[in-house]
């Protein structure tokens, strides 16, 4: 048993969503369950979200991290999402992407401000640890900004 | 982990933006209150004079009765009537990991881009009773931000999850036909807190029987409880939702303005007790006091029972540092 008698609080708040027209949401459901089991609060949406709706949701729910699943080129909308978050004054929120994202597109997403791209086969531990670290960074950035 | 309470700008400015109805400010204030951040008390003190505008509706009922779908339909109807809305949707935290899937927004996609509809999902974070411990304060924040109507949707509720009735003006209890014993499950508990009863999924077989059962049960209650309407809805098609809105508004009028403002001293005392217990729980969990670690180890080794550990904490560690 751990020597610490404390539990971590408050839990990170993470939005798991899909933008665009692709409805394959098995992957996003699995990742949502990973994050829940790691003690995070996951706001889960149906697929087919508009960028405008994702920004409104991120603001209202005051999330730390947004995870966008993309299996059919919807990741190309992510630069628009990053710009819209910045315009809404929520540039401190960290965004990660996962799914089928060609290597050639990854650099472009990272340039647009996406923090991390998870490819097929990404281990649970990596996803959970990365999202947890990014949540901590988002809170620090928000506090300093 | 970074303290989220430091995440907001100075509380004075936040308060001003909140009272102006700015969504980002309302969202930050809710985070402060939920995490009991240092500025939360200041913000809550600052809104006290601005409370009482909103009609607060509670929606509760067993899991799968269609609460979120009905709330979404109700929001649509109230938007047509020109109301701005705040929605507080509560889902359970895992008792094992502390994590949660907050999925009530899935059923509210219709309002995803409507600036007059502000939705916030809260996890119960170990609180029992169907709500989050911050729920009453979050309702106040939405009220202060100028929402005309605030809707509180509980977790899928069981017999004893009646807490919602204490912080809303009108309580709507939602049931569905075909859940069989579900009627049995609610009849002694949450049925008694209903100001309006709804049989949702009224397009299903047995809906009429469920209506009759509920009306029968109501007829057995004391005459003072008369006047609770039973309304059939099919939320997915919007049927019965206008009648529900009418019933809620009529009930609010019959109850005479803001019921929340008419809390009794005994209710206020209970709410203070709840808040004090929450503060204590949080302080205990966040404390780095070596004496507290020692108490935990004593209980683990079986040298001390929980009751006496709690008493010793209260007398030795808390009182000295209050």
Coordinates of C-alpha atoms in Angstrom, one line a residue:
Chain A
X1 CA 0.0 0.0 0.0
X2 CA 1.2 3.5 -0.8
X3 CA 2.6 5.5 2.0
X4 CA 0.6 8.6 0.8
X5 CA -2.8 8.9 2.5
X6 CA -4.0 11.5 0.1
X7 CA -5.9 11.2 -3.2
X8 CA -5.3 13.5 -6.2
X9 CA -7.8 16.3 -6.6
X10 CA -9.3 17.9 -8.4
X11 CA -9.5 15.4 -11.3
X12 CA -8.4 16.6 -14.8
X13 CA -11.3 17.4 -17.1
X14 CA -11.0 16.1 -20.6
X15 CA -13.3 16.4 -23.6
X16 CA -13.3 13.4 -25.9
X17 CA -15.0 14.2 -29.2
X18 CA -15.1 13.8 -33.0
X19 CA -15.4 16.7 -35.5
X20 CA -16.6 16.4 -39.1
X21 CA -18.6 13.7 -40.8
X22 CA -17.0 10.5 -39.7
X23 CA -19.0 8.5 -37.2
X24 CA -16.6 5.7 -36.2
X25 CA -16.5 6.2 -32.5
X26 CA -15.2 2.9 -31.1
X27 CA -11.8 4.4 -30.6
X28 CA -13.0 7.5 -28.8
X29 CA -15.1 5.3 -26.5
X30 CA -12.1 3.2 -25.6
X31 CA -9.9 6.2 -24.9
X32 CA -12.7 7.8 -22.8
X33 CA -12.9 4.6 -20.7
X34 CA -9.0 4.6 -20.3
X35 CA -9.1 8.2 -19.0
X36 CA -12.1 7.5 -16.7
X37 CA -10.3 4.5 -15.2
X38 CA -7.2 6.8 -14.6
X39 CA -9.4 9.0 -12.4
X40 CA -10.2 11.8 -15.0
X41 CA -13.6 13.4 -15.6
X42 CA -14.4 12.8 -19.3
X43 CA -17.0 14.9 -21.1
X44 CA -18.0 12.6 -24.0
X45 CA -20.0 13.7 -27.0
X46 CA -21.6 12.1 -30.0
X47 CA -19.5 12.3 -33.2
X48 CA -20.2 14.8 -36.0
X49 CA -19.5 17.9 -33.8
X50 CA -19.0 21.3 -35.4
X51 CA -15.9 23.3 -34.4
X52 CA -18.2 26.0 -33.0
X53 CA -19.9 23.4 -30.8
X54 CA -16.6 22.0 -29.6
X55 CA -15.3 25.5 -28.6
X56 CA -18.6 26.3 -26.8
X57 CA -18.4 23.0 -25.0
X58 CA -14.8 23.5 -24.0
X59 CA -15.6 26.9 -22.6
X60 CA -18.7 25.9 -20.6
X61 CA -17.1 22.7 -19.2
X62 CA -13.8 24.5 -18.5
X63 CA -11.8 21.5 -19.8
X64 CA -8.0 21.1 -19.6
X65 CA -7.5 18.8 -22.6
X66 CA -9.5 18.1 -25.8
X67 CA -8.9 14.7 -27.4
X68 CA -10.1 14.5 -31.0
X69 CA -10.5 11.1 -32.7
X70 CA -10.1 11.0 -36.5
X71 CA -10.3 8.0 -38.8
X72 CA -11.3 9.6 -42.1
X73 CA -9.3 12.8 -42.7
X74 CA -11.3 15.0 -40.2
X75 CA -8.0 15.7 -38.5
X76 CA -7.5 18.3 -41.3
X77 CA -10.1 20.4 -39.4
X78 CA -7.8 20.6 -36.4
X79 CA -5.9 23.8 -37.4
X80 CA -9.4 25.5 -37.6
X81 CA -10.2 24.2 -34.1
X82 CA -6.9 25.6 -32.7
X83 CA -7.6 29.0 -34.2
X84 CA -11.2 29.0 -32.9
X85 CA -10.0 28.1 -29.4
X86 CA -7.5 30.9 -29.5
X87 CA -10.2 33.4 -30.6
X88 CA -12.4 32.3 -27.7
X89 CA -9.6 33.0 -25.2
X90 CA -9.1 29.3 -24.6
X91 CA -5.7 28.9 -26.1
X92 CA -4.4 27.4 -22.9
X93 CA -6.4 24.2 -23.5
X94 CA -4.3 21.4 -24.8
X95 CA -5.4 19.4 -27.8
X96 CA -4.4 15.9 -28.8
X97 CA -5.4 13.9 -31.8
X98 CA -5.7 10.1 -32.3
X99 CA -6.6 7.6 -34.9
X100 CA -5.6 7.3 -38.6
X101 CA -3.4 10.3 -39.2
X102 CA -0.8 10.0 -42.0
X103 CA 2.8 10.8 -40.9
X104 CA 2.9 13.6 -43.5
X105 CA 0.0 15.4 -41.8
X106 CA 1.4 15.0 -38.3
X107 CA 3.9 17.8 -38.6
X108 CA 1.3 20.2 -39.9
X109 CA -1.0 19.4 -36.9
X110 CA 1.9 20.0 -34.4
X111 CA 2.7 23.3 -36.1
X112 CA -0.9 24.3 -35.7
X113 CA -0.5 23.8 -32.0
X114 CA -1.8 20.2 -31.5
X115 CA 0.2 18.8 -28.5
X116 CA 0.5 15.2 -29.5
X117 CA -0.7 12.8 -32.2
X118 CA -1.5 9.2 -31.1
X119 CA -1.2 6.5 -33.9
X120 CA -2.7 3.1 -33.9
X121 CA -1.2 0.8 -31.3
X122 CA -0.5 3.7 -28.8
X123 CA -0.3 2.1 -25.4
X124 CA -2.8 3.0 -22.7
X125 CA -0.1 4.1 -20.3
X126 CA 1.3 6.6 -22.8
X127 CA -2.2 8.1 -23.6
X128 CA -3.1 8.3 -19.9
X129 CA 0.3 9.8 -18.8
X130 CA 0.4 12.3 -21.7
X131 CA -3.1 13.6 -21.1
X132 CA -2.5 13.9 -17.4
X133 CA 0.7 15.9 -18.0
X134 CA -1.0 18.1 -20.5
X135 CA -3.9 18.8 -18.1
X136 CA -1.4 19.9 -15.5
X137 CA 0.3 22.2 -18.1
X138 CA -3.0 23.6 -19.2
X139 CA -3.9 24.6 -15.6
X140 CA -0.5 26.2 -15.1
X141 CA -0.8 28.1 -18.4
X142 CA -4.2 29.3 -17.5
X143 CA -3.0 30.5 -14.0
X144 CA -0.1 32.4 -15.5
X145 CA -2.0 33.8 -18.5
Chain B
X1 CA -0.8 19.2 -9.5
X2 CA -1.4 22.9 -10.0
X3 CA -4.2 24.3 -7.9
X4 CA -7.0 25.2 -10.2
X5 CA -8.2 27.9 -7.9
X6 CA -5.3 30.0 -9.2
X7 CA -6.6 29.6 -12.7
X8 CA -9.0 32.5 -12.7
X9 CA -8.2 36.2 -12.8
X10 CA -8.8 38.3 -9.6
X11 CA -12.2 37.4 -8.2
X12 CA -13.5 41.0 -8.4
X13 CA -13.1 41.0 -12.2
X14 CA -14.4 37.5 -12.5
X15 CA -17.5 38.5 -10.5
X16 CA -18.2 41.4 -12.7
X17 CA -17.9 39.3 -15.8
X18 CA -20.1 36.6 -14.3
X19 CA -22.8 39.1 -13.4
X20 CA -22.6 40.3 -17.0
X21 CA -23.5 36.8 -18.0
X22 CA -20.2 36.0 -19.8
X23 CA -20.1 32.3 -20.4
X24 CA -16.4 31.9 -19.8
X25 CA -16.6 33.7 -16.5
X26 CA -19.6 31.5 -15.4
X27 CA -17.6 28.4 -16.4
X28 CA -14.5 29.6 -14.4
X29 CA -16.7 30.5 -11.4
X30 CA -18.2 27.0 -11.5
X31 CA -14.8 25.4 -11.5
X32 CA -13.7 27.6 -8.5
X33 CA -16.8 26.6 -6.6
X34 CA -16.5 22.9 -7.5
X35 CA -12.9 22.8 -6.4
X36 CA -13.5 25.0 -3.4
X37 CA -10.8 27.3 -4.6
X38 CA -9.6 30.3 -2.5
X39 CA -11.7 32.8 -4.4
X40 CA -14.9 30.7 -4.3
X41 CA -16.1 32.2 -1.1
X42 CA -15.6 35.8 -2.4
X43 CA -17.5 35.1 -5.6
X44 CA -20.4 33.4 -3.7
X45 CA -20.6 36.3 -1.3
X46 CA -20.6 38.7 -4.3
X47 CA -23.6 37.2 -6.0
X48 CA -25.9 37.0 -2.9
X49 CA -27.7 40.2 -3.8
X50 CA -28.3 39.0 -7.3
X51 CA -30.2 35.8 -6.6
X52 CA -33.8 34.9 -7.1
X53 CA -34.4 35.7 -10.8
X54 CA -34.2 32.2 -12.2
X55 CA -37.0 29.6 -12.0
X56 CA -35.1 26.4 -11.0
X57 CA -36.4 23.1 -12.2
X58 CA -35.2 19.7 -11.0
X59 CA -35.5 16.7 -13.2
X60 CA -34.9 13.3 -11.6
X61 CA -35.9 9.7 -12.1
X62 CA -34.5 6.2 -12.5
X63 CA -31.6 5.5 -15.0
X64 CA -32.9 5.2 -18.6
X65 CA -36.2 7.0 -18.0
X66 CA -35.1 9.6 -20.6
X67 CA -34.2 12.5 -18.3
X68 CA -31.5 14.0 -20.6
X69 CA -33.7 13.6 -23.7
X70 CA -36.6 15.2 -21.9
X71 CA -34.4 18.0 -20.6
X72 CA -33.3 18.7 -24.2
X73 CA -36.9 18.7 -25.4
X74 CA -37.9 21.0 -22.5
X75 CA -35.0 23.3 -23.3
X76 CA -36.3 23.5 -26.9
X77 CA -39.8 24.4 -25.7
X78 CA -38.5 27.0 -23.2
X79 CA -36.2 28.6 -25.9
X80 CA -39.3 29.0 -28.1
X81 CA -40.9 30.8 -25.1
X82 CA -37.9 33.2 -25.1
X83 CA -36.1 31.9 -22.0
X84 CA -32.4 31.7 -21.5
X85 CA -31.2 28.6 -19.8
X86 CA -28.6 27.1 -17.6
X87 CA -28.4 23.3 -17.3
X88 CA -26.6 21.5 -14.6
X89 CA -26.2 17.8 -15.6
X90 CA -24.8 15.4 -12.9
X91 CA -23.3 12.0 -13.7
X92 CA -21.7 9.6 -11.2
X93 CA -18.0 9.4 -10.4
X94 CA -16.5 6.0 -10.3
X95 CA -16.2 4.8 -6.7
X96 CA -13.0 3.0 -7.7
X97 CA -11.0 5.5 -9.8
X98 CA -12.7 8.8 -9.1
X99 CA -13.0 9.2 -12.8
X100 CA -16.3 9.8 -14.6
X101 CA -17.9 9.7 -18.1
X102 CA -20.1 12.8 -18.3
X103 CA -22.4 12.0 -21.2
X104 CA -25.6 13.9 -20.7
X105 CA -24.6 16.4 -23.5
X106 CA -25.0 13.5 -26.0
X107 CA -28.8 14.0 -25.8
X108 CA -28.6 17.8 -26.0
X109 CA -26.9 18.1 -29.3
X110 CA -29.8 20.1 -30.7
X111 CA -28.6 23.1 -28.5
X112 CA -24.9 22.6 -29.1
X113 CA -24.5 26.0 -30.7
X114 CA -27.2 28.1 -29.0
X115 CA -25.5 30.9 -27.0
X116 CA -28.6 31.2 -24.8
X117 CA -28.1 27.6 -23.5
X118 CA -25.3 27.0 -21.1
X119 CA -24.6 23.4 -20.1
X120 CA -22.3 22.2 -17.4
X121 CA -21.7 18.6 -16.5
X122 CA -20.6 17.8 -13.0
X123 CA -19.4 14.5 -11.5
X124 CA -20.7 13.4 -8.1
X125 CA -17.2 13.1 -6.7
X126 CA -18.3 10.8 -4.0
X127 CA -21.4 12.7 -3.0
X128 CA -24.5 10.6 -2.5
X129 CA -28.1 11.8 -2.9
X130 CA -28.2 12.2 -6.7
X131 CA -26.2 15.4 -7.0
X132 CA -22.7 16.9 -6.7
X133 CA -22.0 18.6 -3.4
X134 CA -21.4 21.9 -5.4
X135 CA -24.8 21.7 -7.1
X136 CA -26.6 24.3 -4.9
X137 CA -23.8 26.8 -5.4
X138 CA -23.7 26.1 -9.2
X139 CA -27.4 26.8 -9.4
X140 CA -26.8 30.1 -7.6
X141 CA -24.0 31.0 -10.1
X142 CA -26.3 30.3 -13.1
X143 CA -29.0 32.4 -11.4
X144 CA -26.6 35.3 -10.8
X145 CA -25.4 35.1 -14.5
X146 CA -28.9 36.0 -15.5
X147 CA -30.4 32.7 -16.7
X148 CA -34.2 32.8 -16.8
X149 CA -34.5 29.1 -16.1
X150 CA -32.0 26.7 -14.5
X151 CA -32.5 23.0 -14.9
X152 CA -30.8 20.5 -12.6
X153 CA -30.7 17.0 -13.9
X154 CA -29.7 14.4 -11.3
X155 CA -27.9 11.1 -11.8
X156 CA -30.2 8.2 -12.5
X157 CA -31.9 8.2 -9.1
X158 CA -33.1 5.6 -6.7
X159 CA -35.4 5.6 -3.8
X160 CA -33.5 7.9 -1.5
X161 CA -32.0 10.4 -4.0
X162 CA -34.4 13.2 -2.9
X163 CA -31.8 15.9 -2.3
X164 CA -32.7 17.8 -5.5
X165 CA -36.0 18.9 -4.1
X166 CA -34.3 21.1 -1.6
X167 CA -32.6 23.3 -4.1
X168 CA -35.1 23.7 -6.8
X169 CA -38.5 25.5 -7.1
X170 CA -40.3 22.7 -9.1
X171 CA -39.3 19.0 -9.0
X172 CA -40.1 16.9 -12.1
X173 CA -39.9 13.1 -11.5
X174 CA -39.6 11.2 -14.8
X175 CA -40.6 7.5 -15.1
X176 CA -41.0 5.3 -18.1
X177 CA -43.3 2.4 -18.9
X178 CA -41.8 -1.1 -19.3
X179 CA -39.3 -0.7 -16.6
X180 CA -41.5 -2.9 -14.6
X181 CA -40.5 -2.8 -11.0
X182 CA -39.1 0.7 -11.5
X183 CA -42.5 2.1 -10.3
X184 CA -42.1 0.0 -7.2
X185 CA -38.6 1.4 -6.7
X186 CA -39.7 5.0 -6.8
X187 CA -43.1 5.0 -5.1
X188 CA -41.9 5.3 -1.6
X189 CA -39.0 7.6 -2.3
X190 CA -38.8 10.1 -5.0
X191 CA -42.5 10.0 -5.9
X192 CA -43.1 12.0 -2.7
X193 CA -40.9 14.9 -3.8
X194 CA -42.6 15.3 -7.2
X195 CA -44.4 18.6 -8.0
X196 CA -44.9 17.2 -11.6
X197 CA -44.9 13.6 -12.6
X198 CA -43.9 12.6 -16.1
X199 CA -44.4 9.2 -17.9
X200 CA -41.9 9.5 -20.7
X201 CA -41.7 7.1 -23.7
X202 CA -45.5 7.3 -23.8
X203 CA -45.4 5.7 -27.2
X204 CA -44.4 2.4 -25.6
X205 CA -47.0 -0.3 -24.7
X206 CA -48.1 -0.1 -21.1
X207 CA -47.7 3.7 -20.9
X208 CA -51.4 4.1 -20.0
X209 CA -51.0 1.5 -17.2
X210 CA -48.0 3.3 -15.8
X211 CA -50.0 6.5 -15.8
X212 CA -52.9 4.8 -14.0
X213 CA -50.6 3.3 -11.4
X214 CA -49.0 6.7 -10.7
X215 CA -52.4 8.4 -10.5
X216 CA -53.6 5.7 -8.2
X217 CA -50.7 6.2 -5.9
X218 CA -51.2 9.9 -5.8
X219 CA -54.8 9.4 -4.8
X220 CA -53.7 7.6 -1.7
X221 CA -51.6 10.5 -0.5
X222 CA -52.9 13.0 2.0
X223 CA -55.1 15.7 0.5
X224 CA -52.4 18.3 1.0
X225 CA -50.4 16.6 -1.7
X226 CA -53.2 17.0 -4.2
X227 CA -52.6 18.8 -7.5
X228 CA -49.6 16.9 -8.7
X229 CA -50.2 16.5 -12.4
X230 CA -49.2 13.3 -14.3
X231 CA -48.1 14.1 -17.9
X232 CA -47.4 11.8 -20.7
X233 CA -44.4 12.7 -23.0
X234 CA -42.5 11.2 -25.9
X235 CA -39.4 13.3 -25.6
X236 CA -37.7 12.1 -28.7
X237 CA -40.7 13.5 -30.7
X238 CA -41.4 16.4 -28.5
X239 CA -44.9 15.2 -27.7
X240 CA -46.3 16.4 -24.4
X241 CA -43.4 18.8 -23.8
X242 CA -45.5 21.9 -24.2
X243 CA -47.9 20.5 -21.6
X244 CA -45.0 19.8 -19.3
X245 CA -43.7 23.3 -19.7
X246 CA -47.2 24.6 -18.9
X247 CA -47.5 22.4 -15.9
X248 CA -44.1 23.5 -14.5
X249 CA -44.9 27.1 -15.0
X250 CA -48.3 26.7 -13.4
X251 CA -46.9 24.8 -10.5
X252 CA -44.2 27.5 -10.0
X253 CA -47.0 30.1 -9.9
X254 CA -49.1 28.1 -7.5
X255 CA -46.2 27.7 -5.2
X256 CA -45.8 31.4 -5.1
X257 CA -42.7 32.8 -6.7
X258 CA -39.3 31.5 -5.7
X259 CA -39.7 28.5 -3.4
X260 CA -36.0 28.6 -2.8
X261 CA -36.3 32.0 -1.2
X262 CA -38.9 30.5 1.2
X263 CA -36.5 28.0 2.8
X264 CA -37.2 27.4 6.4
X265 CA -34.6 28.0 9.0
X266 CA -34.4 24.2 9.6
X267 CA -33.6 23.7 5.9
X268 CA -31.0 26.4 6.0
X269 CA -29.4 24.8 9.0
X270 CA -29.3 21.5 7.1
X271 CA -27.6 23.2 4.2
X272 CA -25.0 24.8 6.4
X273 CA -24.4 21.4 8.0
X274 CA -23.9 19.9 4.5
X275 CA -21.5 22.7 3.5
X276 CA -19.5 22.5 6.7
X277 CA -19.2 18.7 6.3
X278 CA -18.0 19.2 2.8
X279 CA -15.4 21.8 3.9
X280 CA -14.2 19.4 6.6
X281 CA -14.0 16.4 4.2
X282 CA -12.0 18.5 1.7
X283 CA -9.6 19.9 4.4
X284 CA -9.0 16.5 5.7
X285 CA -8.3 15.1 2.3
X286 CA -5.9 17.9 1.3
X287 CA -4.1 18.1 4.6
X288 CA -0.4 17.2 4.9
X289 CA -0.5 17.1 8.7
X290 CA 1.8 14.5 10.1
X291 CA -0.6 13.8 12.9
X292 CA -3.3 12.9 10.3
X293 CA -0.9 10.5 8.5
X294 CA -0.2 8.9 11.9
X295 CA -4.0 8.5 12.6
X296 CA -4.4 6.7 9.2
X297 CA -1.6 4.4 10.0
X298 CA -3.0 3.6 13.5
X299 CA -6.4 2.7 11.9
X300 CA -4.6 0.5 9.3
X301 CA -2.7 -1.3 12.0
X302 CA -6.0 -1.9 13.9
X303 CA -4.9 0.1 16.9
X304 CA -7.7 2.6 16.5
X305 CA -11.3 2.4 15.2
X306 CA -12.7 4.9 12.7
X307 CA -15.1 6.6 15.1
X308 CA -12.4 7.4 17.6
X309 CA -10.0 8.4 14.8
X310 CA -12.6 10.9 13.6
X311 CA -13.2 12.3 17.0
X312 CA -9.4 12.6 17.7
X313 CA -8.9 14.4 14.4
X314 CA -11.7 16.8 15.3
X315 CA -10.4 17.6 18.7
X316 CA -6.6 17.4 18.3
X317 CA -5.9 18.7 14.8
X318 CA -8.8 20.6 13.5
X319 CA -9.9 22.7 16.4
X320 CA -6.3 23.8 17.1
X321 CA -5.9 25.1 13.6
X322 CA -9.3 26.5 12.9

